[in-house]
Amino acid sequence: MCGRYAQTSPPEAVREAFGYREQPNFPPRYNIAPTQPVPVVRLNAGAPEFVLMRWGFLPGWVRDPRDYPLVINIRGESAREKPSFRAAFMRRRCLMPVDGFYEWQRQAGGSRRPSEPWLFRRPDRGVFAFASLWESWHGADGSEIDTVALLTGPANGLMSAIHERCPVLLPPEDHARWLAPETSPDEAATLLKPPREEALEMLAVGSAVNAVAHDGPELQAPRADAAASPATSPAPRPRRPRSTPDDGQGSLF
């Protein structure tokens, strides 16, 4: 699944890209992980707004977060129909600013060989957006947490060598329609497409990104032993079927 990403662009560049009024000083992060606070852009009174949310979606009806799976990815194909996400897909669509995300390629040879991490980013290193949903969760003690998860869909040709699923990346021309409350769920669903082939480049990186404690620019340095791209390397081992049915509530993959 897409379980790690990076947002290292200067705050002013992110603010210009998404058009919000706030002037946050969100520090560069090279290894953002689930349950951490993450930057989110949503619509408030008709204008884009920057907020921080917990990465891990919680529907409002959940009584105890410990009894609900950690949802960091949501299947785009079924989000508008699943009870957990239907209301958010209709009224609480948002964007997660990002300038890189990681995916792991399973290697031939079974579990004895570790998966290899790859970084996906724009060729110009610019900021882009995950299509996402947010929800406010209210605790019995009166606490309130804004939570978010990104949407995924089928991978494009570039990423399919690594994984069959990919975060939905919304181009700037689709941001306003995605955020607008008057955009119907059916129309919003038409925006959930695989990334254009030229939208991303991929780079093999080192295993340090596997540890949440590591968070620095060295994580995005090219892996020394990765001379070949997946296109010239042996094909990844086919995945085994899931042992349990996918209910759409947890991991997307």
PDB file of C-alpha atoms in Angstrom:
ATOM      1  CA  MET A   1       0.000   0.000   0.000  1.00  0.00           C
ATOM      2  CA  CYS A   2       1.032   3.657  -0.144  1.00  0.00           C
ATOM      3  CA  GLY A   3       2.107   3.879   3.481  1.00  0.00           C
ATOM      4  CA  ARG A   4       4.869   6.492   3.321  1.00  0.00           C
ATOM      5  CA  TYR A   5       5.257   9.765   1.482  1.00  0.00           C
ATOM      6  CA  ALA A   6       7.231  13.009   1.491  1.00  0.00           C
ATOM      7  CA  GLN A   7       6.371  16.696   1.553  1.00  0.00           C
ATOM      8  CA  THR A   8       9.579  18.697   1.324  1.00  0.00           C
ATOM      9  CA  SER A   9       8.546  21.678  -0.817  1.00  0.00           C
ATOM     10  CA  PRO A  10       8.908  25.156   0.752  1.00  0.00           C
ATOM     11  CA  PRO A  11       5.707  26.356   2.491  1.00  0.00           C
ATOM     12  CA  GLU A  12       5.378  29.301   0.123  1.00  0.00           C
ATOM     13  CA  ALA A  13       5.526  26.979  -2.922  1.00  0.00           C
ATOM     14  CA  VAL A  14       2.763  24.765  -1.492  1.00  0.00           C
ATOM     15  CA  ARG A  15       0.682  27.829  -0.625  1.00  0.00           C
ATOM     16  CA  GLU A  16       1.001  29.140  -4.185  1.00  0.00           C
ATOM     17  CA  ALA A  17       0.128  25.760  -5.688  1.00  0.00           C
ATOM     18  CA  PHE A  18      -3.088  25.339  -3.680  1.00  0.00           C
ATOM     19  CA  GLY A  19      -4.160  28.947  -3.170  1.00  0.00           C
ATOM     20  CA  TYR A  20      -4.974  28.945   0.555  1.00  0.00           C
ATOM     21  CA  ARG A  21      -4.709  32.058   2.760  1.00  0.00           C
ATOM     22  CA  GLU A  22      -2.975  30.487   5.744  1.00  0.00           C
ATOM     23  CA  GLN A  23       0.818  30.792   6.061  1.00  0.00           C
ATOM     24  CA  PRO A  24       1.876  27.586   7.776  1.00  0.00           C
ATOM     25  CA  ASN A  25       5.516  26.753   8.364  1.00  0.00           C
ATOM     26  CA  PHE A  26       5.218  23.013   7.884  1.00  0.00           C
ATOM     27  CA  PRO A  27       8.761  21.575   8.025  1.00  0.00           C
ATOM     28  CA  PRO A  28      10.146  19.365   5.254  1.00  0.00           C
ATOM     29  CA  ARG A  29       9.299  15.710   5.872  1.00  0.00           C
ATOM     30  CA  TYR A  30      10.924  12.889   3.931  1.00  0.00           C
ATOM     31  CA  ASN A  31       9.186   9.920   5.566  1.00  0.00           C
ATOM     32  CA  ILE A  32       5.632  10.750   6.651  1.00  0.00           C
ATOM     33  CA  ALA A  33       3.951   7.749   8.261  1.00  0.00           C
ATOM     34  CA  PRO A  34       0.400   6.765   9.259  1.00  0.00           C
ATOM     35  CA  THR A  35      -1.149   8.339  12.407  1.00  0.00           C
ATOM     36  CA  GLN A  36       1.117  11.396  12.084  1.00  0.00           C
ATOM     37  CA  PRO A  37      -0.300  14.915  11.492  1.00  0.00           C
ATOM     38  CA  VAL A  38      -0.252  15.697   7.771  1.00  0.00           C
ATOM     39  CA  PRO A  39      -0.997  18.801   5.664  1.00  0.00           C
ATOM     40  CA  VAL A  40      -4.450  18.837   4.087  1.00  0.00           C
ATOM     41  CA  VAL A  41      -6.206  21.348   1.834  1.00  0.00           C
ATOM     42  CA  ARG A  42      -9.999  21.473   2.047  1.00  0.00           C
ATOM     43  CA  LEU A  43     -12.675  24.002   1.134  1.00  0.00           C
ATOM     44  CA  ASN A  44     -13.961  26.330   3.870  1.00  0.00           C
ATOM     45  CA  ALA A  45     -16.563  29.007   3.086  1.00  0.00           C
ATOM     46  CA  GLY A  46     -15.767  28.606  -0.589  1.00  0.00           C
ATOM     47  CA  ALA A  47     -12.003  29.090  -0.254  1.00  0.00           C
ATOM     48  CA  PRO A  48      -9.107  26.614   0.072  1.00  0.00           C
ATOM     49  CA  GLU A  49      -7.926  26.153   3.651  1.00  0.00           C
ATOM     50  CA  PHE A  50      -4.739  24.567   5.046  1.00  0.00           C
ATOM     51  CA  VAL A  51      -5.196  22.309   8.082  1.00  0.00           C
ATOM     52  CA  LEU A  52      -3.351  19.482   9.798  1.00  0.00           C
ATOM     53  CA  MET A  53      -5.114  16.129  10.163  1.00  0.00           C
ATOM     54  CA  ARG A  54      -4.289  12.677  11.482  1.00  0.00           C
ATOM     55  CA  TRP A  55      -3.392  10.307   8.659  1.00  0.00           C
ATOM     56  CA  GLY A  56      -5.819   7.497   9.418  1.00  0.00           C
ATOM     57  CA  PHE A  57      -9.504   7.910   8.558  1.00  0.00           C
ATOM     58  CA  LEU A  58     -12.083   7.439  11.332  1.00  0.00           C
ATOM     59  CA  PRO A  59     -15.811   7.542  10.495  1.00  0.00           C
ATOM     60  CA  GLY A  60     -17.827   9.636  12.918  1.00  0.00           C
ATOM     61  CA  TRP A  61     -19.822   6.643  14.165  1.00  0.00           C
ATOM     62  CA  VAL A  62     -16.771   4.791  15.521  1.00  0.00           C
ATOM     63  CA  ARG A  63     -16.965   4.618  19.315  1.00  0.00           C
ATOM     64  CA  ASP A  64     -13.423   3.479  20.066  1.00  0.00           C
ATOM     65  CA  PRO A  65     -10.610   3.952  17.502  1.00  0.00           C
ATOM     66  CA  ARG A  66      -8.914   0.869  18.921  1.00  0.00           C
ATOM     67  CA  ASP A  67     -11.787  -1.221  17.558  1.00  0.00           C
ATOM     68  CA  TYR A  68     -11.496   0.143  14.011  1.00  0.00           C
ATOM     69  CA  PRO A  69      -8.702  -0.703  11.524  1.00  0.00           C
ATOM     70  CA  LEU A  70      -6.172   1.946  10.575  1.00  0.00           C
ATOM     71  CA  VAL A  71      -7.438   3.272   7.229  1.00  0.00           C
ATOM     72  CA  ILE A  72      -4.765   5.235   5.392  1.00  0.00           C
ATOM     73  CA  ASN A  73      -5.857   4.278   1.838  1.00  0.00           C
ATOM     74  CA  ILE A  74      -9.389   4.014   0.429  1.00  0.00           C
ATOM     75  CA  ARG A  75     -10.350   2.248  -2.780  1.00  0.00           C
ATOM     76  CA  GLY A  76     -11.506   4.932  -5.181  1.00  0.00           C
ATOM     77  CA  GLU A  77     -13.753   2.530  -7.103  1.00  0.00           C
ATOM     78  CA  SER A  78     -16.000   1.815  -4.095  1.00  0.00           C
ATOM     79  CA  ALA A  79     -15.580   4.875  -1.836  1.00  0.00           C
ATOM     80  CA  ARG A  80     -18.854   6.530  -2.855  1.00  0.00           C
ATOM     81  CA  GLU A  81     -20.804   3.379  -1.978  1.00  0.00           C
ATOM     82  CA  LYS A  82     -19.123   2.048   1.184  1.00  0.00           C
ATOM     83  CA  PRO A  83     -20.969   3.098   4.356  1.00  0.00           C
ATOM     84  CA  SER A  84     -17.720   4.160   6.037  1.00  0.00           C
ATOM     85  CA  PHE A  85     -16.795   6.618   3.282  1.00  0.00           C
ATOM     86  CA  ARG A  86     -20.016   7.506   1.455  1.00  0.00           C
ATOM     87  CA  ALA A  87     -20.772  10.712   3.378  1.00  0.00           C
ATOM     88  CA  ALA A  88     -17.176  11.924   3.164  1.00  0.00           C
ATOM     89  CA  PHE A  89     -17.078  11.261  -0.583  1.00  0.00           C
ATOM     90  CA  MET A  90     -20.176  13.407  -0.973  1.00  0.00           C
ATOM     91  CA  ARG A  91     -19.276  16.311   1.332  1.00  0.00           C
ATOM     92  CA  ARG A  92     -15.697  16.103   2.635  1.00  0.00           C
ATOM     93  CA  ARG A  93     -13.337  15.714  -0.287  1.00  0.00           C
ATOM     94  CA  CYS A  94      -9.873  17.189   0.186  1.00  0.00           C
ATOM     95  CA  LEU A  95      -6.295  17.221  -1.130  1.00  0.00           C
ATOM     96  CA  MET A  96      -3.078  16.031   0.487  1.00  0.00           C
ATOM     97  CA  PRO A  97      -0.069  18.055  -0.790  1.00  0.00           C
ATOM     98  CA  VAL A  98       2.879  15.789  -1.557  1.00  0.00           C
ATOM     99  CA  ASP A  99       6.073  15.833  -3.600  1.00  0.00           C
ATOM    100  CA  GLY A 100       7.011  12.169  -3.438  1.00  0.00           C
ATOM    101  CA  PHE A 101       5.718   8.798  -2.283  1.00  0.00           C
ATOM    102  CA  TYR A 102       7.257   5.378  -1.736  1.00  0.00           C
ATOM    103  CA  GLU A 103       6.275   1.937  -2.875  1.00  0.00           C
ATOM    104  CA  TRP A 104       7.931  -1.412  -2.233  1.00  0.00           C
ATOM    105  CA  GLN A 105       8.612  -4.022  -4.913  1.00  0.00           C
ATOM    106  CA  ARG A 106       8.397  -7.652  -3.851  1.00  0.00           C
ATOM    107  CA  GLN A 107      11.340  -9.700  -5.040  1.00  0.00           C
ATOM    108  CA  ALA A 108      11.515 -13.207  -6.455  1.00  0.00           C
ATOM    109  CA  GLY A 109      12.616 -15.730  -3.881  1.00  0.00           C
ATOM    110  CA  GLY A 110       9.814 -15.365  -1.346  1.00  0.00           C
ATOM    111  CA  SER A 111       9.938 -13.799   2.083  1.00  0.00           C
ATOM    112  CA  ARG A 112      13.685 -14.377   2.484  1.00  0.00           C
ATOM    113  CA  ARG A 113      14.405 -11.469   0.167  1.00  0.00           C
ATOM    114  CA  PRO A 114      13.350  -8.026   1.415  1.00  0.00           C
ATOM    115  CA  SER A 115      11.129  -5.785  -0.650  1.00  0.00           C
ATOM    116  CA  GLU A 116      12.925  -2.942  -2.403  1.00  0.00           C
ATOM    117  CA  PRO A 117      11.707   0.665  -1.934  1.00  0.00           C
ATOM    118  CA  TRP A 118      11.133   3.015  -4.854  1.00  0.00           C
ATOM    119  CA  LEU A 119      10.446   6.748  -4.779  1.00  0.00           C
ATOM    120  CA  PHE A 120       7.873   8.239  -7.169  1.00  0.00           C
ATOM    121  CA  ARG A 121       7.957  11.983  -7.821  1.00  0.00           C
ATOM    122  CA  ARG A 122       7.363  14.592 -10.482  1.00  0.00           C
ATOM    123  CA  PRO A 123      10.245  14.975 -12.949  1.00  0.00           C
ATOM    124  CA  ASP A 124      10.499  18.662 -11.989  1.00  0.00           C
ATOM    125  CA  ARG A 125      10.364  17.762  -8.241  1.00  0.00           C
ATOM    126  CA  GLY A 126       7.273  19.947  -7.846  1.00  0.00           C
ATOM    127  CA  VAL A 127       4.341  19.512  -5.478  1.00  0.00           C
ATOM    128  CA  PHE A 128       1.225  17.545  -6.468  1.00  0.00           C
ATOM    129  CA  ALA A 129      -1.938  16.314  -4.729  1.00  0.00           C
ATOM    130  CA  PHE A 130      -3.433  13.062  -3.524  1.00  0.00           C
ATOM    131  CA  ALA A 131      -7.217  12.934  -3.913  1.00  0.00           C
ATOM    132  CA  SER A 132      -8.392  12.340  -0.331  1.00  0.00           C
ATOM    133  CA  LEU A 133     -11.344  12.216   2.064  1.00  0.00           C
ATOM    134  CA  TRP A 134     -11.558  13.644   5.568  1.00  0.00           C
ATOM    135  CA  GLU A 135     -13.808  13.123   8.549  1.00  0.00           C
ATOM    136  CA  SER A 136     -14.123  14.532  12.079  1.00  0.00           C
ATOM    137  CA  TRP A 137     -14.214  11.998  14.898  1.00  0.00           C
ATOM    138  CA  HIS A 138     -15.689  12.953  18.292  1.00  0.00           C
ATOM    139  CA  GLY A 139     -14.707  11.076  21.430  1.00  0.00           C
ATOM    140  CA  ALA A 140     -16.952  10.403  24.415  1.00  0.00           C
ATOM    141  CA  ASP A 141     -14.774  12.778  26.455  1.00  0.00           C
ATOM    142  CA  GLY A 142     -15.523  15.679  24.093  1.00  0.00           C
ATOM    143  CA  SER A 143     -12.276  15.399  22.134  1.00  0.00           C
ATOM    144  CA  GLU A 144     -12.326  15.926  18.388  1.00  0.00           C
ATOM    145  CA  ILE A 145      -9.881  14.696  15.738  1.00  0.00           C
ATOM    146  CA  ASP A 146      -9.876  15.543  12.044  1.00  0.00           C
ATOM    147  CA  THR A 147      -8.733  12.476  10.103  1.00  0.00           C
ATOM    148  CA  VAL A 148      -7.841  11.837   6.464  1.00  0.00           C
ATOM    149  CA  ALA A 149      -6.995   9.058   4.013  1.00  0.00           C
ATOM    150  CA  LEU A 150      -5.925   9.094   0.384  1.00  0.00           C
ATOM    151  CA  LEU A 151      -7.751   7.425  -2.483  1.00  0.00           C
ATOM    152  CA  THR A 152      -6.167   4.889  -4.801  1.00  0.00           C
ATOM    153  CA  GLY A 153      -6.924   3.377  -8.174  1.00  0.00           C
ATOM    154  CA  PRO A 154      -5.239   1.213 -10.818  1.00  0.00           C
ATOM    155  CA  ALA A 155      -1.561   1.926 -11.425  1.00  0.00           C
ATOM    156  CA  ASN A 156      -0.361   3.498 -14.652  1.00  0.00           C
ATOM    157  CA  GLY A 157       2.154   1.722 -16.885  1.00  0.00           C
ATOM    158  CA  LEU A 158       5.195   3.097 -15.068  1.00  0.00           C
ATOM    159  CA  MET A 159       4.092   2.074 -11.613  1.00  0.00           C
ATOM    160  CA  SER A 160       2.555  -1.255 -12.609  1.00  0.00           C
ATOM    161  CA  ALA A 161       6.046  -2.767 -12.639  1.00  0.00           C
ATOM    162  CA  ILE A 162       6.117  -2.208  -8.876  1.00  0.00           C
ATOM    163  CA  HIS A 163       2.495  -2.406  -7.749  1.00  0.00           C
ATOM    164  CA  GLU A 164      -0.954  -2.820  -9.287  1.00  0.00           C
ATOM    165  CA  ARG A 165      -2.423   0.058  -7.248  1.00  0.00           C
ATOM    166  CA  CYS A 166      -1.473   3.732  -7.133  1.00  0.00           C
ATOM    167  CA  PRO A 167      -2.561   6.870  -5.248  1.00  0.00           C
ATOM    168  CA  VAL A 168      -4.935   9.036  -7.271  1.00  0.00           C
ATOM    169  CA  LEU A 169      -2.991  12.158  -8.266  1.00  0.00           C
ATOM    170  CA  LEU A 170      -5.247  15.056  -9.180  1.00  0.00           C
ATOM    171  CA  PRO A 171      -3.830  17.554 -11.706  1.00  0.00           C
ATOM    172  CA  PRO A 172      -4.250  21.257 -10.812  1.00  0.00           C
ATOM    173  CA  GLU A 173      -7.074  21.713 -13.309  1.00  0.00           C
ATOM    174  CA  ASP A 174      -9.181  19.202 -11.337  1.00  0.00           C
ATOM    175  CA  HIS A 175      -8.573  20.578  -7.826  1.00  0.00           C
ATOM    176  CA  ALA A 176     -11.512  22.992  -7.792  1.00  0.00           C
ATOM    177  CA  ARG A 177     -14.024  20.429  -9.088  1.00  0.00           C
ATOM    178  CA  TRP A 178     -12.849  17.813  -6.603  1.00  0.00           C
ATOM    179  CA  LEU A 179     -13.193  20.184  -3.633  1.00  0.00           C
ATOM    180  CA  ALA A 180     -16.443  21.872  -4.674  1.00  0.00           C
ATOM    181  CA  PRO A 181     -19.473  20.665  -2.664  1.00  0.00           C
ATOM    182  CA  GLU A 182     -21.706  21.113  -5.716  1.00  0.00           C
ATOM    183  CA  THR A 183     -19.699  18.464  -7.605  1.00  0.00           C
ATOM    184  CA  SER A 184     -21.810  15.322  -7.449  1.00  0.00           C
ATOM    185  CA  PRO A 185     -20.303  12.024  -6.298  1.00  0.00           C
ATOM    186  CA  ASP A 186     -20.761  10.637  -9.791  1.00  0.00           C
ATOM    187  CA  GLU A 187     -18.887  13.553 -11.339  1.00  0.00           C
ATOM    188  CA  ALA A 188     -16.179  13.428  -8.675  1.00  0.00           C
ATOM    189  CA  ALA A 189     -15.676   9.737  -9.388  1.00  0.00           C
ATOM    190  CA  THR A 190     -14.792  10.535 -13.015  1.00  0.00           C
ATOM    191  CA  LEU A 191     -11.718  12.424 -11.748  1.00  0.00           C
ATOM    192  CA  LEU A 192     -10.221   9.285 -10.177  1.00  0.00           C
ATOM    193  CA  LYS A 193      -7.910   8.206 -12.992  1.00  0.00           C
ATOM    194  CA  PRO A 194      -4.433   6.649 -13.173  1.00  0.00           C
ATOM    195  CA  PRO A 195      -1.665   9.262 -13.350  1.00  0.00           C
ATOM    196  CA  ARG A 196      -0.567  10.365 -16.800  1.00  0.00           C
ATOM    197  CA  GLU A 197       2.554   8.470 -17.861  1.00  0.00           C
ATOM    198  CA  GLU A 198       4.657  11.630 -17.951  1.00  0.00           C
ATOM    199  CA  ALA A 199       3.459  12.766 -14.513  1.00  0.00           C
ATOM    200  CA  LEU A 200       5.922  10.677 -12.496  1.00  0.00           C
ATOM    201  CA  GLU A 201       9.457   9.390 -12.492  1.00  0.00           C
ATOM    202  CA  MET A 202      10.742   6.553 -10.308  1.00  0.00           C
ATOM    203  CA  LEU A 203      13.965   6.138  -8.375  1.00  0.00           C
ATOM    204  CA  ALA A 204      15.290   3.164  -6.414  1.00  0.00           C
ATOM    205  CA  VAL A 205      16.191   4.264  -2.878  1.00  0.00           C
ATOM    206  CA  GLY A 206      17.791   2.633   0.146  1.00  0.00           C
ATOM    207  CA  SER A 207      16.131   0.604   2.875  1.00  0.00           C
ATOM    208  CA  ALA A 208      16.532   3.369   5.484  1.00  0.00           C
ATOM    209  CA  VAL A 209      13.064   4.594   4.504  1.00  0.00           C
ATOM    210  CA  ASN A 210      11.657   1.412   6.066  1.00  0.00           C
ATOM    211  CA  ALA A 211      12.193   2.851   9.562  1.00  0.00           C
ATOM    212  CA  VAL A 212       9.850   5.657  10.648  1.00  0.00           C
ATOM    213  CA  ALA A 213      12.631   7.167  12.773  1.00  0.00           C
ATOM    214  CA  HIS A 214      14.601   8.038   9.630  1.00  0.00           C
ATOM    215  CA  ASP A 215      13.504  11.351   8.138  1.00  0.00           C
ATOM    216  CA  GLY A 216      16.038  13.268   6.083  1.00  0.00           C
ATOM    217  CA  PRO A 217      17.060  14.075   2.496  1.00  0.00           C
ATOM    218  CA  GLU A 218      19.412  11.081   2.426  1.00  0.00           C
ATOM    219  CA  LEU A 219      16.331   8.838   2.157  1.00  0.00           C
ATOM    220  CA  GLN A 220      15.842  10.037  -1.418  1.00  0.00           C
ATOM    221  CA  ALA A 221      19.394   9.371  -2.571  1.00  0.00           C
ATOM    222  CA  PRO A 222      19.586   6.815  -5.413  1.00  0.00           C
ATOM    223  CA  ARG A 223      20.302   3.288  -4.278  1.00  0.00           C
ATOM    224  CA  ALA A 224      23.874   2.404  -5.247  1.00  0.00           C
ATOM    225  CA  ASP A 225      23.081  -1.111  -6.476  1.00  0.00           C
ATOM    226  CA  ALA A 226      20.047  -0.122  -8.575  1.00  0.00           C
ATOM    227  CA  ALA A 227      21.538   0.337 -12.018  1.00  0.00           C
ATOM    228  CA  ALA A 228      18.545  -1.175 -13.779  1.00  0.00           C
ATOM    229  CA  SER A 229      14.958  -0.009 -13.766  1.00  0.00           C
ATOM    230  CA  PRO A 230      12.072  -2.474 -13.314  1.00  0.00           C
ATOM    231  CA  ALA A 231      11.678  -2.425 -17.077  1.00  0.00           C
ATOM    232  CA  THR A 232      15.067  -4.125 -17.443  1.00  0.00           C
ATOM    233  CA  SER A 233      15.019  -6.130 -14.225  1.00  0.00           C
ATOM    234  CA  PRO A 234      13.308  -9.517 -13.724  1.00  0.00           C
ATOM    235  CA  ALA A 235       9.553  -9.208 -13.429  1.00  0.00           C
ATOM    236  CA  PRO A 236       8.265  -9.068  -9.841  1.00  0.00           C
ATOM    237  CA  ARG A 237       6.851 -12.250  -8.397  1.00  0.00           C
ATOM    238  CA  PRO A 238       3.049 -12.495  -8.811  1.00  0.00           C
ATOM    239  CA  ARG A 239       1.143 -11.725  -5.632  1.00  0.00           C
ATOM    240  CA  ARG A 240      -0.793 -14.414  -3.838  1.00  0.00           C
ATOM    241  CA  PRO A 241      -4.550 -13.944  -3.399  1.00  0.00           C
ATOM    242  CA  ARG A 242      -5.674 -12.280  -0.166  1.00  0.00           C
ATOM    243  CA  SER A 243      -6.492 -14.750   2.585  1.00  0.00           C
ATOM    244  CA  THR A 244      -9.512 -12.697   3.637  1.00  0.00           C
ATOM    245  CA  PRO A 245     -12.036 -10.780   1.536  1.00  0.00           C
ATOM    246  CA  ASP A 246     -11.384  -7.072   0.989  1.00  0.00           C
ATOM    247  CA  ASP A 247     -14.086  -5.134   2.811  1.00  0.00           C
ATOM    248  CA  GLY A 248     -12.691  -1.792   1.740  1.00  0.00           C
ATOM    249  CA  GLN A 249     -12.186  -0.635   5.307  1.00  0.00           C
ATOM    250  CA  GLY A 250      -8.454  -1.118   5.798  1.00  0.00           C
ATOM    251  CA  SER A 251      -5.481  -1.500   3.503  1.00  0.00           C
ATOM    252  CA  LEU A 252      -6.406  -0.888  -0.072  1.00  0.00           C
ATOM    253  CA  PHE A 253      -4.255  -3.635  -1.453  1.00  0.00           C
TER     254      PHE A 253
END
